[in-house]
């Protein structure tokens, strides 16, 4: 079964970092770019950036540059998103999402990881 | 940066009715870069339409997309009970990916 499975919910204090994992199964991670999108409670979708799992190259939304790092471990078919210097307004559900080859859309999404930032 | 504005914010409709959701871009965009998603509570978004008018795998034919330039439309020909959800449009351009603010389709 082709799917993306993310790590579980996290609770962090302001100023801390969080690292969310996204394991691809049923296909090879390096075949497609992986993006990260977040959604604050009751809000819309916000694109954070992508990683090319084949090369490790990344492209981050300007808003997150300097705070976000996207990596991958191809040996276990898993992508990661780490967000540092967390603030309360980083409280959101974080999704990984795959882009199919030669398309400009997200055809598969992880189930989401709730990250709560609270003192 | 291209901004996508959806209208209306909320639609209150009954099963069987026709749904039209608009997505307007702040400047002309390539149709191949425009997609639509459905999101239900506590779920991830699901791809409905890509390339402005192509249905994704497994999407019923009551869902259709159209438009070009700055104006795009998602249509549901006859609302089914499972279609009550939030719908988002999405665009890729200049190495950036953006979403509309969402349109909630609720039961009247």
CSV table of C-alpha atoms in Angstrom, one decimal:
chain,number,residue,atom,x,y,z
A,1,UNK,CA,0.0,0.0,0.0
A,2,UNK,CA,1.4,3.3,-1.1
A,3,UNK,CA,1.3,5.8,1.9
A,4,UNK,CA,3.1,8.3,4.0
A,5,UNK,CA,3.2,7.7,7.7
A,6,UNK,CA,4.2,10.5,10.0
A,7,UNK,CA,5.5,10.5,13.6
A,8,UNK,CA,3.2,11.2,16.5
A,9,UNK,CA,2.1,14.4,18.2
A,10,UNK,CA,4.6,16.7,20.0
A,11,UNK,CA,4.4,19.2,22.8
A,12,UNK,CA,7.2,21.7,22.9
A,13,UNK,CA,8.1,24.8,24.9
A,14,UNK,CA,8.8,28.1,23.2
A,15,UNK,CA,12.3,28.3,21.9
A,16,UNK,CA,12.7,24.6,21.5
A,17,UNK,CA,13.0,22.6,18.2
A,18,UNK,CA,10.8,19.8,16.8
A,19,UNK,CA,11.6,17.1,14.2
A,20,UNK,CA,8.8,15.4,12.4
A,21,UNK,CA,9.3,12.3,10.3
A,22,UNK,CA,7.5,11.0,7.3
A,23,UNK,CA,8.0,7.4,6.2
A,24,UNK,CA,7.2,6.5,2.6
A,25,UNK,CA,6.0,3.0,2.0
A,26,UNK,CA,5.0,1.3,-1.2
A,27,UNK,CA,7.3,3.4,-3.3
A,28,UNK,CA,10.8,4.7,-3.3
A,29,UNK,CA,11.3,8.0,-1.5
A,30,UNK,CA,13.9,9.2,-4.0
A,31,UNK,CA,11.4,9.0,-6.9
A,32,UNK,CA,9.5,12.2,-5.9
A,33,UNK,CA,10.0,15.5,-4.3
A,34,UNK,CA,8.6,15.7,-0.8
A,35,UNK,CA,6.9,18.9,0.5
A,36,UNK,CA,5.9,20.1,4.0
A,37,UNK,CA,2.6,22.0,4.5
A,38,UNK,CA,1.2,23.2,7.8
A,39,UNK,CA,-2.2,24.1,9.1
A,40,UNK,CA,-2.8,26.1,12.2
A,41,UNK,CA,-6.0,25.3,14.1
A,42,UNK,CA,-9.1,26.3,12.2
A,43,UNK,CA,-6.9,27.9,9.5
A,44,UNK,CA,-5.8,27.3,5.9
A,45,UNK,CA,-2.9,25.5,4.4
A,46,UNK,CA,0.6,27.0,4.4
A,47,UNK,CA,3.5,25.7,2.2
A,48,UNK,CA,6.8,25.4,4.0
A,49,UNK,CA,9.2,24.0,1.4
A,50,UNK,CA,10.4,20.9,-0.3
A,51,UNK,CA,13.3,18.4,-0.4
A,52,UNK,CA,14.5,16.5,-3.4
A,53,UNK,CA,15.2,13.2,-1.6
A,54,UNK,CA,17.4,12.0,-4.4
A,55,UNK,CA,19.9,14.9,-4.1
A,56,UNK,CA,19.1,16.3,-0.7
A,57,UNK,CA,18.5,19.7,-2.3
A,58,UNK,CA,16.0,21.9,-0.6
A,59,UNK,CA,13.8,25.0,-1.2
A,60,UNK,CA,12.2,26.7,1.7
A,61,UNK,CA,9.5,29.3,1.8
A,62,UNK,CA,10.9,32.7,2.7
A,63,UNK,CA,8.9,32.8,5.9
A,64,UNK,CA,10.7,29.8,7.3
A,65,UNK,CA,14.2,30.3,6.0
A,66,UNK,CA,16.7,30.1,8.9
A,67,UNK,CA,14.3,28.1,11.1
A,68,UNK,CA,13.4,25.1,9.0
A,69,UNK,CA,15.6,22.2,7.9
A,70,UNK,CA,14.4,19.4,5.6
A,71,UNK,CA,16.5,16.2,5.4
A,72,UNK,CA,16.0,12.6,4.4
A,73,UNK,CA,17.4,9.1,5.2
A,74,UNK,CA,17.1,7.1,2.0
A,75,UNK,CA,18.1,3.9,3.7
A,76,UNK,CA,14.8,3.9,5.6
A,77,UNK,CA,12.7,5.7,3.0
A,78,UNK,CA,12.0,8.6,5.5
A,79,UNK,CA,11.9,12.4,5.2
A,80,UNK,CA,12.3,14.8,8.1
A,81,UNK,CA,11.3,18.4,8.8
A,82,UNK,CA,12.9,20.2,11.7
A,83,UNK,CA,11.6,23.6,12.9
A,84,UNK,CA,13.7,25.5,15.4
A,85,UNK,CA,13.1,28.5,17.8
A,86,UNK,CA,9.5,27.5,18.1
A,87,UNK,CA,6.8,30.1,19.0
A,88,UNK,CA,3.2,29.7,20.0
A,89,UNK,CA,2.1,30.6,16.6
A,90,UNK,CA,3.9,27.5,15.2
A,91,UNK,CA,1.2,25.4,16.9
A,92,UNK,CA,-0.3,23.5,13.9
A,93,UNK,CA,-0.7,20.2,12.2
A,94,UNK,CA,2.3,19.5,9.9
A,95,UNK,CA,1.8,17.4,6.8
A,96,UNK,CA,4.3,15.9,4.4
A,97,UNK,CA,3.0,15.7,0.9
A,98,UNK,CA,4.3,14.1,-2.3
A,99,UNK,CA,4.5,15.7,-5.7
A,100,UNK,CA,4.1,13.3,-8.6
A,101,UNK,CA,6.5,13.4,-11.5
A,102,UNK,CA,5.8,16.2,-14.0
A,103,UNK,CA,2.9,17.4,-12.0
A,104,UNK,CA,2.3,20.5,-9.9
A,105,UNK,CA,0.1,19.2,-7.2
A,106,UNK,CA,0.2,17.0,-4.1
A,107,UNK,CA,-1.1,13.5,-4.8
A,108,UNK,CA,-0.4,11.9,-1.5
A,109,UNK,CA,-0.4,13.3,2.0
A,110,UNK,CA,0.8,12.0,5.4
A,111,UNK,CA,-1.9,11.8,8.1
A,112,UNK,CA,-0.5,14.9,9.8
A,113,UNK,CA,1.5,15.6,13.0
A,114,UNK,CA,0.1,17.9,15.7
A,115,UNK,CA,2.8,20.1,17.2
A,116,UNK,CA,1.7,22.2,20.2
A,117,UNK,CA,4.0,25.0,21.4
A,118,UNK,CA,3.1,26.0,24.9
A,119,UNK,CA,4.9,27.1,28.1
B,1,UNK,CA,3.8,36.3,-5.2
B,2,UNK,CA,0.5,35.1,-6.6
B,3,UNK,CA,-2.4,35.3,-4.2
B,4,UNK,CA,-5.4,33.0,-4.6
B,5,UNK,CA,-8.7,34.2,-3.4
B,6,UNK,CA,-11.6,31.8,-3.1
B,7,UNK,CA,-15.3,32.7,-3.0
B,8,UNK,CA,-17.5,32.3,-1.2
B,9,UNK,CA,-16.0,31.5,2.2
B,10,UNK,CA,-19.0,29.3,3.1
B,11,UNK,CA,-21.8,27.6,1.1
B,12,UNK,CA,-24.9,26.2,2.8
B,13,UNK,CA,-26.5,23.7,0.6
B,14,UNK,CA,-28.6,20.5,0.6
B,15,UNK,CA,-27.7,17.1,-0.8
B,16,UNK,CA,-28.4,16.9,-4.5
B,17,UNK,CA,-27.6,20.6,-5.2
B,18,UNK,CA,-25.0,21.9,-7.5
B,19,UNK,CA,-21.9,23.5,-6.1
B,20,UNK,CA,-19.7,26.1,-7.7
B,21,UNK,CA,-16.5,27.3,-5.9
B,22,UNK,CA,-14.4,30.1,-7.4
B,23,UNK,CA,-10.6,30.6,-7.2
B,24,UNK,CA,-9.3,33.9,-8.5
B,25,UNK,CA,-5.5,34.5,-8.9
B,26,UNK,CA,-3.9,37.9,-8.5
B,27,UNK,CA,-2.3,37.5,-11.9
B,28,UNK,CA,-2.6,35.1,-14.8
B,29,UNK,CA,-1.4,31.6,-14.1
B,30,UNK,CA,-0.8,28.5,-16.1
B,31,UNK,CA,-3.7,26.1,-16.0
B,32,UNK,CA,-1.3,23.2,-15.6
B,33,UNK,CA,-0.2,24.6,-12.3
B,34,UNK,CA,-3.7,24.8,-10.7
B,35,UNK,CA,-5.1,22.1,-8.4
B,36,UNK,CA,-8.1,21.5,-6.1
B,37,UNK,CA,-8.3,19.6,-2.8
B,38,UNK,CA,-11.0,18.4,-0.4
B,39,UNK,CA,-10.4,18.3,3.3
B,40,UNK,CA,-12.6,16.8,5.9
B,41,UNK,CA,-12.3,17.4,9.7
B,42,UNK,CA,-9.2,15.8,11.2
B,43,UNK,CA,-8.1,14.5,7.9
B,44,UNK,CA,-5.3,15.4,5.4
B,45,UNK,CA,-6.4,17.1,2.2
B,46,UNK,CA,-7.2,14.9,-0.8
B,47,UNK,CA,-6.3,15.8,-4.3
B,48,UNK,CA,-9.4,16.2,-6.5
B,49,UNK,CA,-8.3,18.1,-9.6
B,50,UNK,CA,-4.9,18.8,-11.2
B,51,UNK,CA,-4.0,20.8,-14.2
B,52,UNK,CA,-7.2,22.9,-13.6
B,53,UNK,CA,-9.5,20.2,-15.2
B,54,UNK,CA,-8.1,16.7,-14.8
B,55,UNK,CA,-9.6,14.5,-12.2
B,56,UNK,CA,-7.2,12.6,-9.9
B,57,UNK,CA,-7.4,8.8,-9.6
B,58,UNK,CA,-10.5,7.6,-8.0
B,59,UNK,CA,-12.4,10.9,-8.0
B,60,UNK,CA,-16.0,10.6,-9.0
B,61,UNK,CA,-17.1,12.4,-12.2
B,62,UNK,CA,-19.5,14.6,-10.3
B,63,UNK,CA,-16.3,16.7,-9.5
B,64,UNK,CA,-15.1,18.9,-12.4
B,65,UNK,CA,-12.7,21.8,-12.7
B,66,UNK,CA,-12.5,24.5,-15.3
B,67,UNK,CA,-11.0,27.9,-16.0
B,68,UNK,CA,-8.0,29.7,-17.3
B,69,UNK,CA,-6.0,32.9,-16.8
B,70,UNK,CA,-7.0,34.3,-13.4
B,71,UNK,CA,-10.4,32.6,-12.9
B,72,UNK,CA,-10.9,28.9,-12.0
B,73,UNK,CA,-13.9,27.0,-10.8
B,74,UNK,CA,-14.5,23.7,-9.0
B,75,UNK,CA,-18.0,22.3,-9.7
B,76,UNK,CA,-19.8,19.4,-7.9
B,77,UNK,CA,-22.7,18.5,-10.1
B,78,UNK,CA,-24.8,16.9,-7.4
B,79,UNK,CA,-23.8,17.1,-3.7
B,80,UNK,CA,-23.5,13.8,-2.0
B,81,UNK,CA,-23.5,13.6,1.9
B,82,UNK,CA,-19.8,12.8,1.9
B,83,UNK,CA,-19.0,16.0,-0.1
B,84,UNK,CA,-19.6,18.3,2.9
B,85,UNK,CA,-16.1,19.5,3.5
B,86,UNK,CA,-13.6,22.4,3.0
B,87,UNK,CA,-12.2,22.9,-0.5
B,88,UNK,CA,-8.9,24.5,-1.4
B,89,UNK,CA,-7.3,25.6,-4.6
B,90,UNK,CA,-3.6,25.5,-5.0
B,91,UNK,CA,-1.0,27.0,-7.4
B,92,UNK,CA,2.6,26.5,-8.2
B,93,UNK,CA,4.7,29.4,-9.6
B,94,UNK,CA,8.2,30.9,-9.4
B,95,UNK,CA,9.3,28.0,-7.1
B,96,UNK,CA,6.5,28.8,-4.7
B,97,UNK,CA,3.4,26.9,-3.8
B,98,UNK,CA,0.3,28.8,-2.5
B,99,UNK,CA,-3.2,27.9,-1.4
B,100,UNK,CA,-6.5,29.7,-1.4
B,101,UNK,CA,-8.1,30.3,2.0
B,102,UNK,CA,-10.6,27.6,1.6
B,103,UNK,CA,-14.4,27.3,1.0
B,104,UNK,CA,-16.5,25.4,3.5
B,105,UNK,CA,-19.5,23.5,2.0
B,106,UNK,CA,-21.9,22.9,4.9
B,107,UNK,CA,-25.2,21.2,5.2
B,108,UNK,CA,-28.1,23.6,5.0
